[in-house]
PDB file of C-alpha atoms and ligand atoms in Angstrom:
ATOM      1  CA  MET A 677       1.726   8.495 -15.400  1.00 33.00           C
ATOM      2  CA  ASP A 678      -1.469   7.042 -16.891  1.00 34.00           C
ATOM      3  CA  VAL A 679       0.212   3.665 -16.763  1.00 35.00           C
ATOM      4  CA  LEU A 680       0.822   4.077 -13.063  1.00 37.00           C
ATOM      5  CA  TRP A 681      -2.810   4.797 -12.247  1.00 36.00           C
ATOM      6  CA  ALA A 682      -3.878   1.746 -14.191  1.00 35.00           C
ATOM      7  CA  GLY A 683      -1.483  -0.246 -12.077  1.00 39.00           C
ATOM      8  CA  TRP A 684      -3.053   1.041  -8.902  1.00 42.00           C
ATOM      9  CA  ARG A 685      -6.369  -0.439  -9.938  1.00 42.00           C
ATOM     10  CA  SER A 686      -4.857  -3.834  -9.343  1.00 44.00           C
ATOM     11  CA  THR A 687      -6.216  -5.159  -6.121  1.00 44.00           C
ATOM     12  CA  TYR A 688      -4.398  -6.499  -3.160  1.00 44.00           C
ATOM     13  CA  MET A 689      -6.189  -9.791  -3.715  1.00 42.00           C
ATOM     14  CA  GLY A 690      -7.911 -10.556  -6.983  1.00 41.00           C
ATOM     15  CA  GLU A 691     -11.096 -11.993  -5.530  1.00 37.00           C
ATOM     16  CA  VAL A 692     -11.830  -8.806  -3.669  1.00 42.00           C
ATOM     17  CA  GLN A 693     -12.070  -6.830  -6.877  1.00 39.00           C
ATOM     18  CA  ALA A 694     -15.521  -8.162  -7.755  1.00 40.00           C
ATOM     19  CA  GLY A 695     -16.793  -7.426  -4.274  1.00 44.00           C
ATOM     20  CA  THR A 696     -19.069  -4.703  -3.079  1.00 47.00           C
ATOM     21  CA  ASP A 697     -19.181  -2.531  -0.012  1.00 48.00           C
ATOM     22  CA  THR A 698     -21.189  -5.129   1.832  1.00 46.00           C
ATOM     23  CA  ASP A 699     -18.884  -8.067   1.153  1.00 63.00           C
ATOM     24  CA  ALA A 700     -16.070  -8.932   3.489  1.00 82.00           C
ATOM     25  CA  CYS A 701     -13.576  -6.089   3.391  1.00 92.00           C
ATOM     26  CA  LEU A 702      -9.924  -6.961   2.935  1.00 92.00           C
ATOM     27  CA  PHE A 703      -8.683  -4.045   5.017  1.00 95.00           C
ATOM     28  CA  CYS A 704     -11.040  -4.877   7.852  1.00 95.00           C
ATOM     29  CA  GLU A 705      -9.849  -8.490   7.864  1.00 94.00           C
ATOM     30  CA  LEU A 706      -6.104  -7.977   7.408  1.00 94.00           C
ATOM     31  CA  PRO A 707      -5.304  -6.853  10.966  1.00 96.00           C
ATOM     32  CA  SER A 708      -6.540 -10.155  12.411  1.00 96.00           C
ATOM     33  CA  ALA A 709      -3.642 -11.917  10.653  1.00 95.00           C
ATOM     34  CA  SER A 710      -0.121 -11.862  12.035  1.00 95.00           C
ATOM     35  CA  ASP A 711       2.119  -9.053  10.826  1.00 96.00           C
ATOM     36  CA  GLU A 712       4.280 -11.503   8.905  1.00 94.00           C
ATOM     37  CA  ASP A 713       1.395 -13.376   7.279  1.00 94.00           C
ATOM     38  CA  ALA A 714      -0.274 -10.155   6.140  1.00 95.00           C
ATOM     39  CA  TYR A 715       2.987  -8.233   5.462  1.00 96.00           C
ATOM     40  CA  ILE A 716       1.845  -5.581   7.911  1.00 97.00           C
ATOM     41  CA  LEU A 717       4.648  -3.107   8.490  1.00 98.00           C
ATOM     42  CA  GLU A 718       3.333  -1.075  11.402  1.00 97.00           C
ATOM     43  CA  ARG A 719       0.226  -0.882  13.547  1.00 98.00           C
ATOM     44  CA  GLY A 720      -0.594   2.572  14.832  1.00 97.00           C
ATOM     45  CA  GLU A 721      -3.364   3.526  17.233  1.00 97.00           C
ATOM     46  CA  THR A 722      -5.962   3.897  14.498  1.00 98.00           C
ATOM     47  CA  ALA A 723      -4.251   2.926  11.237  1.00 98.00           C
ATOM     48  CA  PHE A 724      -1.697   0.504   9.826  1.00 98.00           C
ATOM     49  CA  SER A 725       0.743   0.176   6.938  1.00 98.00           C
ATOM     50  CA  VAL A 726       0.993  -2.965   4.842  1.00 97.00           C
ATOM     51  CA  LEU A 727       2.853  -4.128   1.741  1.00 96.00           C
ATOM     52  CA  ASN A 728       0.794  -4.552  -1.410  1.00 93.00           C
ATOM     53  CA  LEU A 729       0.746  -8.239  -2.402  1.00 89.00           C
ATOM     54  CA  TYR A 730       0.812  -7.250  -6.066  1.00 85.00           C
ATOM     55  CA  PRO A 731       3.207  -4.329  -6.018  1.00 86.00           C
ATOM     56  CA  TYR A 732       3.617  -1.972  -8.914  1.00 84.00           C
ATOM     57  CA  THR A 733       7.235  -1.611  -7.850  1.00 87.00           C
ATOM     58  CA  SER A 734       9.269  -3.055  -5.008  1.00 89.00           C
ATOM     59  CA  GLY A 735       8.190  -1.528  -1.731  1.00 94.00           C
ATOM     60  CA  HIS A 736       4.689  -0.560  -2.909  1.00 93.00           C
ATOM     61  CA  LEU A 737       2.752  -0.244   0.331  1.00 96.00           C
ATOM     62  CA  MET A 738      -0.589   0.999   1.545  1.00 97.00           C
ATOM     63  CA  ILE A 739      -1.706   2.935   4.600  1.00 98.00           C
ATOM     64  CA  THR A 740      -5.244   2.516   5.842  1.00 97.00           C
ATOM     65  CA  PRO A 741      -7.317   3.075   8.975  1.00 98.00           C
ATOM     66  CA  PHE A 742      -8.455   0.078  11.003  1.00 97.00           C
ATOM     67  CA  ARG A 743     -12.004   1.417  10.850  1.00 97.00           C
ATOM     68  CA  HIS A 744     -14.091   0.929   7.715  1.00 96.00           C
ATOM     69  CA  ALA A 745     -14.368   4.445   6.284  1.00 95.00           C
ATOM     70  CA  GLY A 746     -14.283   5.316   2.610  1.00 93.00           C
ATOM     71  CA  MET A 747     -13.641   8.998   2.105  1.00 94.00           C
ATOM     72  CA  PRO A 748     -10.859  11.151   3.571  1.00 94.00           C
ATOM     73  CA  GLY A 749     -13.454  13.361   5.237  1.00 95.00           C
ATOM     74  CA  GLU A 750     -14.945  10.353   7.029  1.00 96.00           C
ATOM     75  CA  LEU A 751     -11.712   9.763   8.883  1.00 97.00           C
ATOM     76  CA  THR A 752     -11.461  11.186  12.368  1.00 98.00           C
ATOM     77  CA  SER A 753      -8.695  13.670  13.039  1.00 97.00           C
ATOM     78  CA  ASP A 754      -6.859  10.939  14.963  1.00 98.00           C
ATOM     79  CA  GLU A 755      -7.102   8.619  11.962  1.00 98.00           C
ATOM     80  CA  GLN A 756      -5.956  11.359   9.608  1.00 98.00           C
ATOM     81  CA  SER A 757      -2.972  12.082  11.844  1.00 98.00           C
ATOM     82  CA  ASP A 758      -2.105   8.406  12.137  1.00 98.00           C
ATOM     83  CA  VAL A 759      -2.304   7.860   8.362  1.00 98.00           C
ATOM     84  CA  TRP A 760       0.018  10.814   7.814  1.00 97.00           C
ATOM     85  CA  ARG A 761       2.404   9.707  10.548  1.00 98.00           C
ATOM     86  CA  LEU A 762       2.618   6.211   9.048  1.00 98.00           C
ATOM     87  CA  LEU A 763       3.115   7.757   5.626  1.00 98.00           C
ATOM     88  CA  THR A 764       6.118   9.786   6.712  1.00 97.00           C
ATOM     89  CA  ARG A 765       7.617   6.856   8.616  1.00 98.00           C
ATOM     90  CA  SER A 766       7.151   4.362   5.799  1.00 98.00           C
ATOM     91  CA  GLN A 767       8.490   6.801   3.222  1.00 97.00           C
ATOM     92  CA  ALA A 768      11.616   7.311   5.320  1.00 97.00           C
ATOM     93  CA  ALA A 769      12.016   3.529   5.673  1.00 98.00           C
ATOM     94  CA  LEU A 770      11.639   3.072   1.929  1.00 97.00           C
ATOM     95  CA  ALA A 771      14.318   5.705   1.393  1.00 97.00           C
ATOM     96  CA  ASP A 772      16.675   3.868   3.753  1.00 96.00           C
ATOM     97  CA  VAL A 773      16.035   0.389   2.414  1.00 95.00           C
ATOM     98  CA  LEU A 774      15.337   0.791  -1.286  1.00 95.00           C
ATOM     99  CA  GLY A 775      16.648   4.246  -2.148  1.00 95.00           C
ATOM    100  CA  PRO A 776      14.017   5.078  -4.763  1.00 95.00           C
ATOM    101  CA  HIS A 777      14.453   8.177  -6.915  1.00 94.00           C
ATOM    102  CA  GLY A 778      10.901   9.349  -6.194  1.00 94.00           C
ATOM    103  CA  TYR A 779       7.451   8.282  -5.035  1.00 94.00           C
ATOM    104  CA  ASN A 780       3.855   8.368  -6.099  1.00 93.00           C
ATOM    105  CA  LEU A 781       1.136   8.765  -3.496  1.00 94.00           C
ATOM    106  CA  GLY A 782      -2.434   8.103  -4.445  1.00 92.00           C
ATOM    107  CA  ALA A 783      -5.865   6.906  -3.532  1.00 92.00           C
ATOM    108  CA  ASN A 784      -8.655   5.641  -5.744  1.00 90.00           C
ATOM    109  CA  LEU A 785     -11.963   6.749  -4.262  1.00 91.00           C
ATOM    110  CA  GLY A 786     -15.160   4.983  -5.269  1.00 87.00           C
ATOM    111  CA  ARG A 787     -15.843   2.577  -8.103  1.00 86.00           C
ATOM    112  CA  ALA A 788     -15.519   5.248 -10.780  1.00 86.00           C
ATOM    113  CA  GLY A 789     -12.206   6.242  -9.229  1.00 87.00           C
ATOM    114  CA  GLY A 790     -10.902   2.743  -9.755  1.00 83.00           C
ATOM    115  CA  ALA A 791     -10.921   1.607  -6.150  1.00 83.00           C
ATOM    116  CA  GLY A 792     -10.123  -2.091  -5.869  1.00 80.00           C
ATOM    117  CA  VAL A 793     -11.422  -2.272  -2.322  1.00 82.00           C
ATOM    118  CA  LEU A 794     -14.508  -0.067  -2.075  1.00 84.00           C
ATOM    119  CA  GLY A 795     -15.482   1.844   1.004  1.00 92.00           C
ATOM    120  CA  HIS A 796     -12.231   1.524   2.935  1.00 95.00           C
ATOM    121  CA  PHE A 797      -9.805   4.372   2.353  1.00 95.00           C
ATOM    122  CA  HIS A 798      -6.241   3.292   1.588  1.00 95.00           C
ATOM    123  CA  LEU A 799      -3.355   5.424   0.491  1.00 96.00           C
ATOM    124  CA  HIS A 800      -0.873   3.874  -1.937  1.00 94.00           C
ATOM    125  CA  VAL A 801       2.827   4.675  -1.603  1.00 95.00           C
ATOM    126  CA  VAL A 802       4.713   3.608  -4.722  1.00 93.00           C
ATOM    127  CA  PRO A 803       8.488   3.993  -4.874  1.00 93.00           C
ATOM    128  CA  ARG A 804       9.705   5.032  -8.319  1.00 92.00           C
ATOM    129  CA  TRP A 805      13.012   4.739 -10.084  1.00 90.00           C
ATOM    130  CA  SER A 806      14.127   6.714 -13.089  1.00 87.00           C
ATOM    131  CA  GLY A 807      13.101   4.780 -16.192  1.00 79.00           C
ATOM    132  CA  ASP A 808      10.934   2.199 -14.400  1.00 79.00           C
ATOM    133  CA  ALA A 809       7.798   3.125 -16.367  1.00 70.00           C
ATOM    134  CA  ASN A 810       9.631   2.776 -19.671  1.00 57.00           C
ATOM    135  CA  PHE A 811      10.920  -0.564 -18.530  1.00 53.00           C
ATOM    136  CA  MET A 812       7.446  -1.718 -17.567  1.00 50.00           C
ATOM    137  CA  THR A 813       6.096  -0.694 -20.966  1.00 49.00           C
ATOM    138  CA  ALA A 814       8.885  -2.497 -22.734  1.00 49.00           C
ATOM    139  CA  THR A 815       8.054  -5.707 -20.932  1.00 51.00           C
ATOM    140  CA  ALA A 816       4.331  -5.571 -21.739  1.00 51.00           C
ATOM    141  CA  ASN A 817       3.144  -4.850 -18.208  1.00 53.00           C
ATOM    142  CA  ALA A 818       5.090  -7.696 -16.693  1.00 53.00           C
ATOM    143  CA  ARG A 819       5.622  -7.026 -13.013  1.00 53.00           C
ATOM    144  CA  ILE A 820       9.313  -6.954 -12.375  1.00 56.00           C
ATOM    145  CA  LEU A 821      10.009  -7.772  -8.750  1.00 55.00           C
ATOM    146  CA  PRO A 822      13.691  -7.889  -7.998  1.00 62.00           C
ATOM    147  CA  GLU A 823      13.033  -8.967  -4.443  1.00 76.00           C
ATOM    148  CA  PRO A 824      10.570 -11.355  -2.741  1.00 84.00           C
ATOM    149  CA  LEU A 825       7.947  -9.591  -0.601  1.00 90.00           C
ATOM    150  CA  ILE A 826       9.125 -11.234   2.589  1.00 92.00           C
ATOM    151  CA  GLU A 827      12.605  -9.781   2.129  1.00 92.00           C
ATOM    152  CA  THR A 828      11.233  -6.296   1.514  1.00 94.00           C
ATOM    153  CA  TRP A 829       9.001  -6.681   4.571  1.00 96.00           C
ATOM    154  CA  GLN A 830      11.886  -7.790   6.798  1.00 96.00           C
ATOM    155  CA  LYS A 831      14.146  -4.933   5.689  1.00 96.00           C
ATOM    156  CA  LEU A 832      11.444  -2.317   6.134  1.00 97.00           C
ATOM    157  CA  ARG A 833      10.601  -3.652   9.602  1.00 97.00           C
ATOM    158  CA  VAL A 834      14.237  -3.272  10.621  1.00 97.00           C
ATOM    159  CA  ALA A 835      14.324   0.270   9.230  1.00 97.00           C
ATOM    160  CA  LEU A 836      11.083   1.175  11.033  1.00 97.00           C
ATOM    161  CA  ASP A 837      12.429  -0.162  14.327  1.00 93.00           C
ATOM    162  CA  ALA A 838      15.665   1.808  14.000  1.00 86.00           C
TER     163      ALA A 838
HETATM  164 ZN1  LIG B 284     -13.129  -2.221   5.653  1.00 91.81          ZN
END
Protein backbone atom coordinates (compact mmCIF):
# COMPACT_ATOMS: atom_id res chain seq x y z
CA MET A 1 0.00 0.00 0.00
CA ASP A 2 2.97 2.36 0.41
CA VAL A 3 3.41 2.17 -3.34
CA LEU A 4 -0.15 3.31 -3.85
CA TRP A 5 0.24 6.42 -1.71
CA ALA A 6 3.37 7.36 -3.59
CA GLY A 7 1.36 7.08 -6.76
CA TRP A 8 -1.25 9.46 -5.44
CA ARG A 9 1.38 12.15 -5.08
CA SER A 10 1.49 12.32 -8.83
CA THR A 11 -0.33 15.41 -9.91
CA TYR A 12 -3.08 15.79 -12.38
CA MET A 13 -0.80 18.07 -14.37
CA GLY A 14 2.92 18.15 -13.74
CA GLU A 15 3.34 21.91 -13.80
CA VAL A 16 0.89 22.35 -10.97
CA GLN A 17 3.06 20.36 -8.61
CA ALA A 18 5.55 23.18 -8.08
CA GLY A 19 2.76 25.64 -7.42
CA THR A 20 1.62 27.17 -4.20
CA ASP A 21 -1.74 28.02 -2.74
CA THR A 22 -1.68 31.39 -4.41
CA ASP A 23 -0.92 30.16 -7.92
CA ALA A 24 -3.67 29.28 -10.33
CA CYS A 25 -5.50 26.26 -8.94
CA LEU A 26 -6.14 23.36 -11.28
CA PHE A 27 -9.41 22.39 -9.62
CA CYS A 28 -10.70 25.94 -9.74
CA GLU A 29 -9.89 26.17 -13.45
CA LEU A 30 -11.05 22.74 -14.62
CA PRO A 31 -14.81 23.42 -14.57
CA SER A 32 -14.45 26.21 -17.14
CA ALA A 33 -13.39 23.59 -19.71
CA SER A 34 -15.89 21.37 -21.47
CA ASP A 35 -16.65 18.05 -19.82
CA GLU A 36 -14.94 16.17 -22.64
CA ASP A 37 -11.82 18.36 -22.72
CA ALA A 38 -11.35 18.11 -18.95
CA TYR A 39 -12.63 14.50 -18.63
CA ILE A 40 -15.25 15.73 -16.18
CA LEU A 41 -17.64 12.91 -15.37
CA GLU A 42 -20.37 14.71 -13.46
CA ARG A 43 -21.14 18.20 -12.24
CA GLY A 44 -23.15 18.35 -9.04
CA GLU A 45 -24.54 21.44 -7.35
CA THR A 46 -21.35 22.11 -5.41
CA ALA A 47 -18.83 19.48 -6.50
CA PHE A 48 -17.71 17.52 -9.55
CA SER A 49 -16.00 14.26 -10.47
CA VAL A 50 -13.20 14.08 -13.00
CA LEU A 51 -10.80 11.47 -14.36
CA ASN A 52 -7.18 11.77 -13.30
CA LEU A 53 -5.02 12.55 -16.35
CA TYR A 54 -2.23 10.41 -14.92
CA PRO A 55 -4.17 7.52 -13.44
CA TYR A 56 -2.65 5.02 -11.09
CA THR A 57 -5.02 2.47 -12.58
CA SER A 58 -7.72 2.66 -15.22
CA GLY A 59 -10.68 4.60 -13.92
CA HIS A 60 -8.71 6.57 -11.31
CA LEU A 61 -10.90 9.59 -10.68
CA MET A 62 -11.15 12.48 -8.28
CA ILE A 63 -14.05 14.22 -6.57
CA THR A 64 -13.67 17.83 -5.54
CA PRO A 65 -15.80 20.84 -4.62
CA PHE A 66 -16.09 23.72 -7.07
CA ARG A 67 -15.12 26.09 -4.27
CA HIS A 68 -11.48 26.45 -3.25
CA ALA A 69 -11.36 24.83 0.19
CA GLY A 70 -8.53 22.71 1.51
CA MET A 71 -9.61 20.73 4.54
CA PRO A 72 -12.65 18.46 4.94
CA GLY A 73 -13.90 20.65 7.78
CA GLU A 74 -13.85 23.71 5.52
CA LEU A 75 -16.43 22.16 3.24
CA THR A 76 -20.03 23.16 3.82
CA SER A 77 -22.49 20.42 4.64
CA ASP A 78 -23.87 20.75 1.10
CA GLU A 79 -20.39 20.27 -0.34
CA GLN A 80 -19.73 17.31 1.93
CA SER A 81 -23.01 15.72 0.86
CA ASP A 82 -22.30 16.36 -2.81
CA VAL A 83 -18.78 14.89 -2.58
CA TRP A 84 -20.19 11.77 -0.95
CA ARG A 85 -23.04 11.50 -3.44
CA LEU A 86 -20.61 11.76 -6.36
CA LEU A 87 -18.38 9.21 -4.68
CA THR A 88 -21.13 6.62 -4.43
CA ARG A 89 -22.31 7.28 -7.98
CA SER A 90 -18.84 7.12 -9.50
CA GLN A 91 -17.96 4.00 -7.55
CA ALA A 92 -21.09 2.29 -8.85
CA ALA A 93 -20.23 3.38 -12.41
CA LEU A 94 -16.70 2.04 -12.03
CA ALA A 95 -18.14 -1.26 -10.84
CA ASP A 96 -20.41 -1.44 -13.90
CA VAL A 97 -17.81 -0.42 -16.45
CA LEU A 98 -14.50 -1.76 -15.18
CA GLY A 99 -15.44 -4.37 -12.60
CA PRO A 100 -12.51 -3.76 -10.26
CA HIS A 101 -11.89 -6.17 -7.39
CA GLY A 102 -11.61 -3.32 -4.88
CA TYR A 103 -10.97 0.39 -4.45
CA ASN A 104 -8.76 2.77 -2.58
CA LEU A 105 -10.14 6.10 -1.42
CA GLY A 106 -7.78 8.77 -0.24
CA ALA A 107 -6.89 12.39 0.11
CA ASN A 108 -3.51 14.02 0.61
CA LEU A 109 -3.96 17.05 2.84
CA GLY A 110 -1.30 19.75 2.89
CA ARG A 111 2.23 19.74 1.55
CA ALA A 112 3.49 17.31 4.18
CA GLY A 113 0.59 15.03 3.31
CA GLY A 114 1.78 14.87 -0.27
CA ALA A 115 -0.92 16.99 -1.84
CA GLY A 116 -0.17 17.69 -5.49
CA VAL A 117 -2.69 20.51 -5.64
CA LEU A 118 -2.54 22.42 -2.35
CA GLY A 119 -5.50 24.06 -0.73
CA HIS A 120 -8.25 22.44 -2.79
CA PHE A 121 -9.63 19.25 -1.29
CA HIS A 122 -9.91 16.35 -3.72
CA LEU A 123 -10.76 12.77 -2.98
CA HIS A 124 -9.04 10.10 -5.06
CA VAL A 125 -10.97 6.98 -6.08
CA VAL A 126 -8.61 4.30 -7.36
CA PRO A 127 -10.00 1.04 -8.70
CA ARG A 128 -7.84 -1.95 -7.78
CA TRP A 129 -7.43 -5.39 -9.25
CA SER A 130 -5.94 -8.39 -7.53
CA GLY A 131 -2.21 -8.41 -8.26
CA ASP A 132 -2.06 -4.93 -9.84
CA ALA A 133 0.47 -3.63 -7.30
CA ASN A 134 2.76 -6.60 -7.89
CA PHE A 135 2.47 -6.00 -11.59
CA MET A 136 3.32 -2.33 -11.19
CA THR A 137 6.39 -3.20 -9.14
CA ALA A 138 7.51 -5.72 -11.69
CA THR A 139 7.38 -3.12 -14.42
CA ALA A 140 9.40 -0.53 -12.50
CA ASN A 141 6.54 1.89 -11.90
CA ALA A 142 5.51 1.97 -15.52
CA ARG A 143 1.91 3.09 -15.77
CA ILE A 144 -0.02 0.37 -17.47
CA LEU A 145 -3.12 1.81 -19.09
CA PRO A 146 -5.08 -0.78 -20.97
CA GLU A 147 -7.53 1.81 -22.20
CA PRO A 148 -7.26 5.42 -23.46
CA LEU A 149 -8.76 8.00 -21.07
CA ILE A 150 -11.37 9.11 -23.57
CA GLU A 151 -12.76 5.59 -23.78
CA THR A 152 -12.94 5.26 -20.01
CA TRP A 153 -14.62 8.67 -19.83
CA GLN A 154 -17.21 7.75 -22.47
CA LYS A 155 -18.08 4.44 -20.80
CA LEU A 156 -18.38 5.99 -17.36
CA ARG A 157 -20.60 8.78 -18.71
CA VAL A 158 -22.95 6.19 -20.18
CA ALA A 159 -23.01 4.29 -16.89
CA LEU A 160 -23.69 7.49 -14.92
CA ASP A 161 -26.56 8.42 -17.23
CA ALA A 162 -28.15 4.98 -16.91
ZN1 LIG B 1 -8.96 25.71 -6.11
